Each structure stands twice: as C-alpha cells, then as structure tokens.
mmCIF file of C-alpha atoms in Angstrom:
data_model
loop_
_atom_site.group_PDB
_atom_site.id
_atom_site.type_symbol
_atom_site.label_atom_id
_atom_site.label_comp_id
_atom_site.label_asym_id
_atom_site.label_seq_id
_atom_site.Cartn_x
_atom_site.Cartn_y
_atom_site.Cartn_z
ATOM 1 C CA MET V 3 24.599 5.952 -20.903
ATOM 2 C CA ARG V 4 26.086 7.226 -17.717
ATOM 3 C CA THR V 5 23.823 10.219 -17.911
ATOM 4 C CA LEU V 6 20.820 7.502 -18.143
ATOM 5 C CA LEU V 7 21.757 5.704 -15.223
ATOM 6 C CA LEU V 8 22.134 8.797 -13.014
ATOM 7 C CA SER V 9 18.663 9.716 -14.114
ATOM 8 C CA LEU V 10 17.192 6.439 -13.598
ATOM 9 C CA LEU V 11 18.520 6.517 -10.139
ATOM 10 C CA LEU V 12 17.366 9.886 -9.296
ATOM 11 C CA THR V 13 13.841 8.782 -10.387
ATOM 12 C CA VAL V 14 13.981 5.829 -8.061
ATOM 13 C CA LEU V 15 15.579 7.660 -5.207
ATOM 14 C CA SER V 16 12.381 10.275 -5.608
ATOM 15 C CA TYR V 17 9.871 7.312 -5.374
ATOM 16 C CA CYS V 18 11.772 5.749 -2.232
ATOM 17 C CA ALA V 19 10.999 8.947 0.196
ATOM 18 C CA VAL V 20 10.984 9.559 3.349
ATOM 19 C CA SER V 21 8.175 8.774 5.302
ATOM 20 C CA ALA V 22 5.543 11.769 5.874
ATOM 21 C CA LYS V 23 2.031 11.244 7.279
ATOM 22 C CA VAL V 24 -0.735 13.202 6.090
ATOM 23 C CA HIS V 25 -4.133 13.191 7.913
ATOM 24 C CA ALA V 26 -7.221 13.720 5.765
ATOM 25 C CA THR V 27 -8.443 17.103 6.717
ATOM 26 C CA ASP V 28 -11.954 16.597 5.299
ATOM 27 C CA SER V 29 -12.656 13.004 5.228
ATOM 28 C CA ALA V 30 -12.015 12.778 1.559
ATOM 29 C CA GLN V 31 -13.854 9.702 0.138
ATOM 30 C CA ALA V 32 -11.492 7.035 -1.147
ATOM 31 C CA PRO V 33 -11.658 6.920 -4.809
ATOM 32 C CA ASP V 34 -13.336 3.481 -5.565
ATOM 33 C CA PHE V 35 -11.612 0.893 -8.047
ATOM 34 C CA THR V 36 -11.732 -2.903 -9.036
ATOM 35 C CA LEU V 37 -8.134 -4.835 -9.460
ATOM 36 C CA LYS V 38 -7.310 -8.381 -10.272
ATOM 37 C CA SER V 39 -5.542 -10.027 -7.605
ATOM 38 C CA LEU V 40 -2.372 -12.454 -7.597
ATOM 39 C CA THR V 41 -4.592 -15.285 -7.135
ATOM 40 C CA GLY V 42 -6.860 -13.988 -10.178
ATOM 41 C CA VAL V 43 -9.884 -12.783 -8.249
ATOM 42 C CA ASN V 44 -11.054 -9.209 -8.630
ATOM 43 C CA LEU V 45 -11.343 -7.049 -5.575
ATOM 44 C CA ARG V 46 -13.404 -3.726 -5.427
ATOM 45 C CA LEU V 47 -12.868 -1.332 -2.488
ATOM 46 C CA ALA V 48 -16.384 -0.184 -2.347
ATOM 47 C CA GLU V 49 -17.678 -3.460 -1.351
ATOM 48 C CA GLN V 50 -15.337 -3.818 1.783
ATOM 49 C CA ARG V 51 -17.415 -0.753 3.840
ATOM 50 C CA GLY V 52 -17.585 -1.430 7.128
ATOM 51 C CA GLU V 53 -14.053 -2.734 7.297
ATOM 52 C CA ILE V 54 -10.855 -0.758 7.845
ATOM 53 C CA ILE V 55 -8.429 -0.665 4.798
ATOM 54 C CA VAL V 56 -4.972 -0.306 4.473
ATOM 55 C CA LEU V 57 -3.893 0.176 1.106
ATOM 56 C CA ASN V 58 -0.055 -0.277 0.306
ATOM 57 C CA PHE V 59 1.235 0.460 -2.980
ATOM 58 C CA TRP V 60 4.635 -0.784 -3.795
ATOM 59 C CA ALA V 61 7.111 -2.107 -6.443
ATOM 60 C CA SER V 62 9.472 -4.663 -6.453
ATOM 61 C CA TRP V 63 12.521 -2.526 -7.348
ATOM 62 C CA CYS V 64 11.805 -0.488 -3.957
ATOM 63 C CA SER V 65 14.055 -1.651 -1.183
ATOM 64 C CA PRO V 66 11.730 -0.074 1.464
ATOM 65 C CA CYS V 67 8.992 -1.695 -0.206
ATOM 66 C CA LEU V 68 10.268 -5.232 -0.015
ATOM 67 C CA GLN V 69 11.437 -4.513 3.696
ATOM 68 C CA GLU V 70 7.878 -3.261 4.627
ATOM 69 C CA MET V 71 6.231 -6.780 3.458
ATOM 70 C CA PRO V 72 6.708 -8.929 6.328
ATOM 71 C CA ALA V 73 5.655 -5.931 8.811
ATOM 72 C CA LEU V 74 2.570 -5.485 6.783
ATOM 73 C CA ASP V 75 1.688 -9.209 6.749
ATOM 74 C CA GLN V 76 2.140 -9.355 10.388
ATOM 75 C CA LEU V 77 -0.403 -6.361 10.823
ATOM 76 C CA ALA V 78 -2.735 -8.108 8.568
ATOM 77 C CA ASN V 79 -2.832 -11.253 10.738
ATOM 78 C CA LYS V 80 -3.050 -9.103 13.702
ATOM 79 C CA TYR V 81 -5.973 -6.909 13.017
ATOM 80 C CA ARG V 82 -7.544 -9.178 10.500
ATOM 81 C CA PRO V 83 -10.177 -10.464 13.099
ATOM 82 C CA LEU V 84 -10.853 -6.855 14.164
ATOM 83 C CA GLY V 85 -12.163 -6.117 10.544
ATOM 84 C CA VAL V 86 -8.971 -4.604 9.219
ATOM 85 C CA GLN V 87 -7.806 -5.677 5.848
ATOM 86 C CA VAL V 88 -4.319 -4.964 4.226
ATOM 87 C CA TRP V 89 -4.086 -4.774 0.545
ATOM 88 C CA GLY V 90 -0.656 -4.687 -1.468
ATOM 89 C CA VAL V 91 -1.281 -2.650 -4.740
ATOM 90 C CA ASN V 92 1.834 -3.304 -7.143
ATOM 91 C CA VAL V 93 2.450 -0.463 -9.485
ATOM 92 C CA GLU V 94 4.647 -1.890 -11.863
ATOM 93 C CA ALA V 95 3.408 -2.008 -15.660
ATOM 94 C CA ASP V 96 4.893 -5.638 -15.891
ATOM 95 C CA SER V 97 4.220 -7.793 -12.585
ATOM 96 C CA ARG V 98 6.522 -10.390 -13.547
ATOM 97 C CA ALA V 99 9.258 -9.092 -10.875
ATOM 98 C CA ALA V 100 6.495 -8.788 -8.458
ATOM 99 C CA GLN V 101 5.499 -12.242 -8.755
ATOM 100 C CA LYS V 102 8.927 -13.569 -8.701
ATOM 101 C CA TYR V 103 9.448 -11.897 -5.323
ATOM 102 C CA LEU V 104 5.996 -12.979 -4.121
ATOM 103 C CA SER V 105 6.817 -16.779 -4.787
ATOM 104 C CA LYS V 106 9.831 -16.078 -2.237
ATOM 105 C CA THR V 107 8.045 -14.018 0.428
ATOM 106 C CA GLN V 108 4.615 -15.051 0.789
ATOM 107 C CA VAL V 109 2.428 -12.829 2.178
ATOM 108 C CA GLN V 110 -1.243 -13.679 3.264
ATOM 109 C CA PHE V 111 -3.084 -10.359 2.679
ATOM 110 C CA PRO V 112 -4.330 -10.007 -1.030
ATOM 111 C CA ILE V 113 -1.828 -8.348 -3.664
ATOM 112 C CA LEU V 114 -3.336 -6.457 -6.446
ATOM 113 C CA PHE V 115 -1.867 -4.991 -9.617
ATOM 114 C CA ASP V 116 -2.300 -1.715 -10.966
ATOM 115 C CA THR V 117 -0.635 -2.203 -14.284
ATOM 116 C CA GLU V 118 -2.051 0.983 -15.854
ATOM 117 C CA ASN V 119 -1.281 2.768 -12.778
ATOM 118 C CA SER V 120 -4.687 4.151 -12.973
ATOM 119 C CA VAL V 121 -5.339 3.637 -9.120
ATOM 120 C CA SER V 122 -1.992 4.954 -8.008
ATOM 121 C CA GLU V 123 -2.809 7.883 -9.993
ATOM 122 C CA ARG V 124 -6.110 8.397 -8.343
ATOM 123 C CA TYR V 125 -4.632 8.260 -5.129
ATOM 124 C CA GLN V 126 -2.000 10.756 -5.917
ATOM 125 C CA VAL V 127 0.783 8.094 -5.014
ATOM 126 C CA GLN V 128 4.344 10.221 -5.220
ATOM 127 C CA ALA V 129 6.481 8.120 -3.394
ATOM 128 C CA MET V 130 7.247 4.277 -3.049
ATOM 129 C CA PRO V 131 5.927 2.772 -0.627
ATOM 130 C CA THR V 132 2.612 4.785 -0.008
ATOM 131 C CA THR V 133 0.359 3.274 2.829
ATOM 132 C CA VAL V 134 -3.164 4.870 2.488
ATOM 133 C CA ILE V 135 -5.441 3.830 5.666
ATOM 134 C CA ILE V 136 -9.018 3.921 5.093
ATOM 135 C CA ASN V 137 -11.928 4.295 7.485
ATOM 136 C CA GLN V 138 -15.007 1.950 7.900
ATOM 137 C CA HIS V 139 -17.008 4.680 5.876
ATOM 138 C CA GLY V 140 -14.726 4.551 2.783
ATOM 139 C CA ASP V 141 -13.120 7.857 3.943
ATOM 140 C CA VAL V 142 -9.235 8.450 3.706
ATOM 141 C CA PHE V 143 -7.877 8.787 6.774
ATOM 142 C CA SER V 144 -4.171 9.091 6.703
ATOM 143 C CA VAL V 145 -1.370 8.700 4.024
ATOM 144 C CA HIS V 146 2.073 7.717 4.986
ATOM 145 C CA ARG V 147 4.525 8.325 2.341
ATOM 146 C CA GLY V 148 7.885 6.226 2.430
ATOM 147 C CA TYR V 149 8.977 3.429 4.947
ATOM 148 C CA LYS V 150 11.815 2.847 7.568
ATOM 149 C CA PRO V 151 11.767 -0.008 10.095
ATOM 150 C CA GLY V 152 9.202 0.992 13.002
ATOM 151 C CA TYR V 153 6.723 2.858 10.530
ATOM 152 C CA GLU V 154 4.323 -0.044 10.813
ATOM 153 C CA GLN V 155 3.361 1.299 14.498
ATOM 154 C CA LYS V 156 2.100 4.524 13.043
ATOM 155 C CA TYR V 157 -0.249 2.259 10.702
ATOM 156 C CA GLU V 158 -1.471 0.412 13.904
ATOM 157 C CA ASP V 159 -1.755 3.789 15.650
ATOM 158 C CA ASP V 160 -4.323 4.612 13.155
ATOM 159 C CA ILE V 161 -5.635 1.568 13.213
ATOM 160 C CA LYS V 162 -6.382 1.652 16.651
ATOM 161 C CA THR V 163 -7.816 5.000 16.697
ATOM 162 C CA LEU V 164 -10.305 3.924 14.183
ATOM 163 C CA LEU V 165 -11.118 1.094 15.958
ATOM 164 C CA ARG V 166 -11.978 3.038 18.938
ATOM 165 C CA ASN V 167 -14.646 5.426 16.880
#
C-alpha cells in the first residue's frame, strides 16, 4: 500500500511541474478538436480563427491548476473584448470532481472536458497545468508548462505580442 501511495505521489508531482515556456519555432498548426463544454455546448477550435486562444489543460487534483483558475478568469475578462478567448480543458476521465470544484469556483470562460485524453495527447501535454497560446491564424505561438503565482503575466505578454502583430 505504501509503495502504491508513493508511486501515485510521484506521478502527481511529475504532472505538477515547474513552468517552462516553449515557443513554437515553425508555427505549428494547432490540432483541431471539438469538445463538449460544461454548459453542454460543443466547441470546435477551427471555428475560432481570427481569435487568440489560450488553452489551459488542467485537473482538479492539481493544486497549481486550481490556484491558477481565478487568474485565468481575470485574464479572460480583460482580453475578451480584444478577440482573446480562454478555454479550460479538464483532462480527467471522470469529470465529477472538476464539476464539483467549478460549482464553488465559477469562471466565465468555457470549460471543456477531454475525458478520453485525446486532445491532451495531440497537444503533447506532459505537465499540469499546461497552457497553450494559439495565434489568430490557428498556429501554436507558445506553450507554458506548470504554474506559480505571476505566470499569468507571461500569458499576458504573449497575448500583447500577438495583438500587436
């Protein structure tokens, strides 16, 4: 039992990694996907061309993910009028814990459910949280792995860069 708990803890810690920003070198096209949202509406990435998309992959068991949610909500509210959308993508097979968290900590941006991890696999998510910023043409601009308070400034810097282009 102790070995199982230690193994589980190491797995969780490997997902809650320290932030690393990776800029896309060759403007890789963001993989298209359609996922059902918390409100029951399906959202498709390809239909958002012309907008800057901030995709945040998260899980309810990840403390940094939960800590980041209010900051992402503020970012979404601030930049929405300028053509920026924040989408939260929950990666848990069973979304009940995420839904319970969201009933207490409500956010104004769409929350999508990747219960089969097909989208997170296509985006090569290796750490929780992972934030992918996609430009107006549908290309991956940057990838941020992990979260500590203040990292939202990195996202904002990327958004400002894209808005200037």
